Amino acid sequence: MSGLVVIGASYAGIQAVLSARDAGYCETISVISDETWLPYQRPPLSKEFLLGRQNEAALTLRNSAFFTSRKIDLLLGIRATEIDRDAQRVLLSDRATLTFGKLLIATGSCARRLSAPGADLDGVCYLRSMDDAIELRSRLQEAAEIVIVGGGFIGLEVAASASQLGKRVTLIESGPRLLMRAVSPIVSEFLLAMHRKHGVDVRLGENLVSIEGRNGKVVSVNCGQTCRIGADLVVVGIGGLANSRIAEAAQLLCRDGIVVDDCAQTSDPRIYAAGDCTIHDNVFAEGWLRLESVQHAQDQGKAAGLAIAGRSSPYVSVPRFWSDQYASKLQIAGISAGFDAHAVRGSIEEGKFSLFYYKGGRLVAVDSLDRSGDQMAARKLLAGRLTPSPEQVADPSFDFRSLMGLASETNAS
Amino acid sequence: MHVKFVQPDGAAAALAMESGASVMITAVRNGIRGIDGECGGCLDCATCHVYVEESQYGNIPAPTADELELLGTITGLRRPNSRLSCQIKAPLAIDTLVVHIPESQA
Ligand SMILES: Cc1cc2nc3c(=O)[nH]c(=O)nc-3n(C[C@H](O)[C@H](O)[C@H](O)COP(=O)(O)OP(=O)(O)OC[C@H]3O[C@@H](n4cnc5c(N)ncnc54)[C@H](O)[C@@H]3O)c2cc1C
Ligand code: FES
């Protein structure tokens, strides 16, 4: 049996088939997507798209010319329902089957659902796909009072977009600070001040108890005895879950995600997995990690594609993420969790700074606000396991390239 | 308007650019080799580096400070006509913009 079948046509799946083809893989390739859209850019859904600055067509990432140029069959609007490993075939929602020599699972993640009473009322929304975003965009137009549940990336970006649209926005977060799992308290503080300055009513340490409705529609969010917040739209952003059910059912090794090695191979050597749906042993995190970022999906997809083409090149990229809120860009490189010292470059007051985090004397991560030059340097430092001293970080005239042996490179600037 | 992509080996392809679309997304969407555009155009990756045809360089809007900062970090060879193609958007006052693709991206 031959040929490659890919489940999921987003960043990981598409990068994998592109890398496989460009590395010389010449067997048939079929990519299945349960969405009806051509592959599209997901990050703008919570930003430019909600603001009405980019429409559906502008988000297209790959068009039919792309699929023709790489001889790839794209099947839209079809769901893979089961993987039959013994027969090496995938069962599809239209009752057809596809046999495979190799299989890639790139099914991404889905929004964690709220379980509180009232969670199924009309006006409780999630944001993950283009269809979700289209619905949210139209509901936002009508809504006056919006409550956002969760102070993670999606919650904060939707809060920024909704408040820029002139809406009254309240954000409730059960933890003591914003973006708790991703950034340090200093960055959390900065973001909190930024959102409050833009009029978002951010309430930390607030637990949602129930959502109240009238005639089936949301009217308020109840946070226990302390408060009830009026709402005609509730947007829930309380994290994502790996779409790994199809892999679990096929008895592939899974643990909050499909377990893969550094070449994106699962516990079955004919089956690969990449992107949001996987969990891998990450050198920078010094442990198992499930990442949700475009960089990870693309780089792990690339590792899968190369391995499928017989040109294995392990995935060892520095984890990266970005988030746009209002006019500010937050960029993250590395994993700062557990840091024991830090140094600042730039000015926190002016909103243009980078924080360099150290653990046991070694640089482990850098968060930047509107300092993309620092961020590019940081990725190279982290990839090369180079550690600038806190004094070098704080010295604006210090050029990190001197640590990388690149200082003499011709770079007209 | 159109954009013509010239590969390092001289092979060329011209594509129509939709209004509002960048040179980068036009390349990525259509599967042009050599422009990765990993970040989707938010100045986070510098994998969309191109050389703009020298005679046309002055006829397109100049790079912003943010683009220049990122251009300063690319590992490939930077030239005076280097641009990040995600920042060049239609419409332009040129019929066919010509961009040359570098040997490799950051
Ligand atoms: C609103 C929003 C904003 C974001 N902003 C950023 C950002 O600023 N920066 C950043 O780095 N990351 C951001 N992310 C995260 C980033 O988009 C994801 O990490 C990335 O899309 C993961 O790519 P993927 O290919 O692994 O999976 P996905 O993009 O989730 O795609 C998986 C695809 O598989 C399909 N699928 C699932 N199961 C099946 C099946 N059984 N059969 C057929 N098809 C199936 C799904 O419908 C989907 O189309 C954002 C995400 C969202 C939702
Ligand atoms: S596409 Fe990332 S900087 Fe241009």
Coordinates of N, CA and C in Angstrom, one line a residue, chain A residues 110-229:
Chain A
C110 N -9.5 21.9 19.9 CA -10.8 22.5 19.9 C -10.9 23.3 21.3
A111 N -11.9 24.2 21.3 CA -12.1 25.0 22.5 C -12.7 24.1 23.7
R112 N -12.1 24.3 24.8 CA -12.6 23.7 26.0 C -14.0 24.3 26.3
R113 N -15.0 23.4 26.6 CA -16.3 23.9 26.8 C -16.6 24.3 28.3
L114 N -17.4 25.2 28.5 CA -17.8 25.6 29.8 C -18.9 24.6 30.3
S115 N -18.8 24.2 31.6 CA -19.8 23.2 32.0 C -20.8 23.8 33.0
A116 N -20.6 25.1 33.3 CA -21.5 25.8 34.3 C -23.0 25.8 33.8
P117 N -23.9 25.9 34.7 CA -25.3 26.0 34.3 C -25.5 27.2 33.4
G118 N -26.3 27.0 32.3 CA -26.5 28.2 31.4 C -25.5 28.2 30.2
A119 N -24.6 27.3 30.2 CA -23.6 27.3 29.2 C -24.1 27.1 27.8
D120 N -25.3 26.5 27.7 CA -25.9 26.2 26.4 C -26.8 27.3 25.9
L121 N -26.9 28.4 26.7 CA -27.8 29.5 26.2 C -27.4 30.1 24.9
D122 N -28.3 30.6 24.2 CA -28.0 31.4 23.0 C -27.3 32.6 23.4
G123 N -26.1 32.8 22.7 CA -25.3 34.0 23.1 C -24.0 33.6 23.8
V124 N -23.8 32.3 24.0 CA -22.5 31.9 24.6 C -21.7 31.4 23.4
C125 N -20.6 32.0 23.2 CA -19.8 31.7 21.9 C -18.4 31.3 22.3
Y126 N -17.8 30.6 21.3 CA -16.4 30.1 21.4 C -15.7 30.6 20.1
L127 N -14.4 30.7 20.1 CA -13.7 31.1 18.8 C -12.6 30.1 18.5
R128 N -12.7 29.4 17.4 CA -11.7 28.5 17.0 C -11.5 28.5 15.5
S129 N -12.7 28.5 14.8 CA -12.7 28.3 13.4 C -13.2 29.5 12.6
M130 N -13.1 29.5 11.3 CA -13.7 30.6 10.5 C -15.2 30.7 10.7
D131 N -15.9 29.6 10.8 CA -17.3 29.6 11.0 C -17.7 30.3 12.4
D132 N -16.9 29.9 13.4 CA -17.1 30.5 14.7 C -16.9 32.0 14.6
A133 N -15.9 32.4 13.9 CA -15.5 33.9 13.8 C -16.6 34.7 13.0
I134 N -17.1 34.0 12.0 CA -18.2 34.7 11.2 C -19.4 34.9 12.2
E135 N -19.7 33.9 12.9 CA -20.9 34.1 13.9 C -20.6 35.2 14.9
L136 N -19.4 35.1 15.5 CA -19.0 36.0 16.5 C -19.0 37.5 16.0
R137 N -18.5 37.6 14.8 CA -18.4 39.0 14.2 C -19.8 39.6 14.0
S138 N -20.8 38.7 13.6 CA -22.1 39.3 13.5 C -22.8 39.5 14.8
R139 N -22.5 38.6 15.8 CA -23.1 38.9 17.1 C -22.5 40.1 17.8
L140 N -21.2 40.3 17.5 CA -20.6 41.5 18.1 C -21.2 42.8 17.7
Q141 N -21.7 42.8 16.4 CA -22.3 44.0 15.9 C -23.5 44.4 16.7
E142 N -24.3 43.3 17.0 CA -25.6 43.6 17.7 C -25.4 43.8 19.2
A143 N -24.4 43.2 19.8 CA -24.2 43.2 21.2 C -23.8 44.6 21.8
A144 N -24.2 44.8 23.1 CA -23.8 46.0 23.7 C -22.9 45.7 24.9
E145 N -23.3 44.6 25.6 CA -22.5 44.3 26.8 C -21.9 42.9 26.6
I146 N -20.6 42.8 26.7 CA -19.9 41.6 26.4 C -19.2 41.1 27.6
V147 N -19.3 39.9 28.0 CA -18.5 39.3 29.0 C -17.6 38.2 28.4
I148 N -16.3 38.4 28.7 CA -15.4 37.4 28.3 C -14.9 36.5 29.4
V149 N -15.0 35.2 29.2 CA -14.6 34.3 30.3 C -13.2 33.8 30.0
G150 N -12.2 34.1 30.8 CA -10.9 33.6 30.6 C -9.9 34.7 30.1
G151 N -8.8 34.8 30.8 CA -7.8 35.8 30.5 C -6.6 35.2 29.9
G152 N -6.8 34.3 28.9 CA -5.7 33.7 28.1 C -5.6 34.5 26.8
F153 N -4.9 34.0 25.8 CA -4.7 34.7 24.6 C -6.0 35.1 23.9
I154 N -6.9 34.1 23.7 CA -8.1 34.3 22.9 C -9.0 35.3 23.6
G155 N -9.1 35.2 25.0 CA -9.9 36.1 25.7 C -9.4 37.5 25.6
L156 N -8.1 37.7 25.8 CA -7.5 39.0 25.7 C -7.6 39.6 24.3
E157 N -7.4 38.8 23.3 CA -7.5 39.4 21.9 C -8.9 39.7 21.6
V158 N -9.9 38.9 22.0 CA -11.3 39.2 21.7 C -11.7 40.5 22.5
A159 N -11.2 40.6 23.7 CA -11.5 41.8 24.6 C -11.0 43.0 23.9
A160 N -9.7 43.0 23.3 CA -9.1 44.1 22.7 C -10.0 44.5 21.4
S161 N -10.4 43.5 20.6 CA -11.1 43.8 19.4 C -12.5 44.3 19.8
A162 N -13.2 43.7 20.8 CA -14.5 44.2 21.1 C -14.5 45.6 21.7
S163 N -13.5 45.9 22.5 CA -13.4 47.3 23.1 C -13.1 48.3 22.0
Q164 N -12.3 47.8 21.0 CA -12.0 48.8 19.9 C -13.2 49.0 19.0
L165 N -14.2 48.1 19.1 CA -15.4 48.3 18.3 C -16.4 49.1 19.2
G166 N -16.0 49.6 20.3 CA -16.8 50.5 21.1 C -17.7 49.8 22.1
K167 N -17.5 48.5 22.3 CA -18.4 47.8 23.2 C -18.0 47.9 24.7
R168 N -19.0 47.7 25.5 CA -18.7 47.6 27.0 C -18.2 46.1 27.2
V169 N -17.0 46.0 27.7 CA -16.4 44.7 27.8 C -15.9 44.4 29.3
T170 N -16.4 43.3 29.8 CA -15.9 42.8 31.1 C -15.2 41.5 30.9
L171 N -14.0 41.4 31.5 CA -13.3 40.1 31.3 C -13.1 39.5 32.7
I172 N -13.6 38.2 32.9 CA -13.4 37.6 34.2 C -12.4 36.5 34.1
E173 N -11.5 36.5 35.0 CA -10.4 35.4 35.0 C -10.3 34.9 36.4
S174 N -10.3 33.6 36.5 CA -10.4 32.9 37.9 C -9.0 33.0 38.6
G175 N -8.0 33.1 37.8 CA -6.6 33.1 38.4 C -6.3 34.5 38.9
P176 N -5.1 34.6 39.6 CA -4.7 35.9 40.1 C -4.1 36.9 39.1
R177 N -3.8 36.4 37.9 CA -3.3 37.3 36.9 C -3.6 36.8 35.5
L178 N -3.3 37.7 34.5 CA -3.6 37.4 33.1 C -2.5 36.5 32.5
L179 N -2.9 35.7 31.5 CA -1.9 34.9 30.8 C -1.0 34.1 31.7
M180 N -1.6 33.6 32.8 CA -0.8 33.0 33.8 C 0.2 31.9 33.3
R181 N -0.3 31.1 32.4 CA 0.6 30.0 32.0 C 1.6 30.3 31.0
A182 N 1.5 31.5 30.4 CA 2.4 31.8 29.3 C 3.5 32.9 29.6
V183 N 3.1 33.9 30.5 CA 4.1 35.0 30.7 C 4.3 35.2 32.2
S184 N 5.4 36.0 32.4 CA 5.7 36.3 33.8 C 4.8 37.3 34.4
P185 N 4.8 37.5 35.8 CA 3.9 38.5 36.4 C 4.2 39.9 35.9
I186 N 5.4 40.2 35.5 CA 5.7 41.6 35.0 C 4.9 41.9 33.7
V187 N 4.9 40.9 32.8 CA 4.1 41.1 31.5 C 2.6 41.1 31.8
S188 N 2.2 40.2 32.7 CA 0.8 40.2 33.1 C 0.3 41.5 33.6
E189 N 1.1 42.2 34.5 CA 0.8 43.5 35.0 C 0.7 44.5 33.9
F190 N 1.6 44.4 32.9 CA 1.6 45.4 31.8 C 0.4 45.2 31.0
L191 N 0.0 44.0 30.7 CA -1.2 43.8 29.9 C -2.5 44.2 30.6
L192 N -2.5 43.9 31.9 CA -3.6 44.3 32.7 C -3.9 45.8 32.6
A193 N -2.8 46.6 32.8 CA -2.9 48.1 32.7 C -3.3 48.5 31.3
M194 N -2.8 47.8 30.3 CA -3.1 48.2 29.0 C -4.6 48.0 28.7
H195 N -5.2 46.8 29.1 CA -6.6 46.6 28.9 C -7.5 47.5 29.7
R196 N -7.1 47.8 30.9 CA -7.9 48.7 31.7 C -7.9 50.1 31.1
K197 N -6.7 50.5 30.6 CA -6.6 51.8 30.0 C -7.5 51.9 28.8
H198 N -7.8 50.8 28.1 CA -8.7 50.8 27.0 C -10.1 50.6 27.4
G199 N -10.4 50.6 28.7 CA -11.7 50.5 29.1 C -12.3 49.2 29.4
V200 N -11.5 48.1 29.3 CA -11.9 46.8 29.6 C -12.0 46.6 31.1
D201 N -13.1 46.2 31.7 CA -13.2 45.9 33.1 C -12.7 44.5 33.4
V202 N -11.4 44.5 33.8 CA -10.8 43.2 34.0 C -11.0 42.8 35.5
R203 N -11.6 41.6 35.7 CA -11.8 41.2 37.1 C -11.0 39.9 37.4
L204 N -10.0 40.0 38.2 CA -9.2 38.8 38.5 C -9.7 38.1 39.7
G205 N -9.4 36.8 39.7 CA -9.9 36.0 40.9 C -11.4 35.8 40.9
E206 N -12.0 36.0 39.8 CA -13.5 35.9 39.7 C -13.9 34.6 39.1
N207 N -14.8 33.9 39.8 CA -15.2 32.6 39.3 C -16.6 32.6 38.7
L208 N -16.8 32.1 37.5 CA -18.1 32.1 37.0 C -18.9 31.0 37.6
V209 N -20.1 31.3 38.1 CA -20.9 30.3 38.8 C -22.0 29.8 37.8
S210 N -22.6 30.7 37.1 CA -23.6 30.3 36.1 C -23.9 31.4 35.2
I211 N -24.6 31.1 34.1 CA -25.0 32.1 33.1 C -26.5 32.1 33.2
E212 N -27.0 33.3 33.3 CA -28.5 33.4 33.4 C -29.1 33.9 32.1
G213 N -30.3 33.3 31.8 CA -30.9 33.7 30.5 C -32.4 34.0 30.7
R214 N -32.9 34.6 29.6 CA -34.4 34.8 29.5 C -34.8 34.4 28.1
N215 N -35.8 33.6 28.0 CA -36.3 33.1 26.7 C -35.1 32.4 25.9
G216 N -34.3 31.7 26.7 CA -33.2 31.0 26.0 C -32.0 31.8 25.6
K217 N -32.1 33.1 25.9 CA -30.9 34.0 25.5 C -30.2 34.5 26.8
V218 N -28.9 34.7 26.7 CA -28.1 35.2 27.8 C -28.5 36.6 28.2
V219 N -28.6 36.8 29.5 CA -28.8 38.1 30.0 C -27.8 38.6 31.0
S220 N -27.2 37.6 31.7 CA -26.1 38.0 32.7 C -25.3 36.8 33.0
V221 N -24.1 37.2 33.6 CA -23.2 36.2 34.1 C -23.1 36.3 35.6
N222 N -23.2 35.2 36.3 CA -23.3 35.2 37.7 C -22.0 34.7 38.3
C223 N -21.4 35.6 39.1 CA -20.1 35.2 39.7 C -20.3 35.0 41.2
G224 N -21.3 34.3 41.6 CA -21.6 34.0 43.0 C -22.2 35.2 43.7
Q225 N -22.1 35.3 45.0 CA -22.8 36.3 45.7 C -22.3 37.7 45.4
T226 N -21.0 37.8 45.1 CA -20.4 39.1 44.9 C -20.9 39.8 43.7
C227 N -21.2 39.2 42.6 CA -21.6 40.0 41.5 C -22.4 39.3 40.4
R228 N -23.1 40.1 39.7 CA -23.8 39.6 38.5 C -23.6 40.7 37.5
I229 N -23.1 40.2 36.3 CA -22.7 41.2 35.3 C -23.7 41.0 34.1

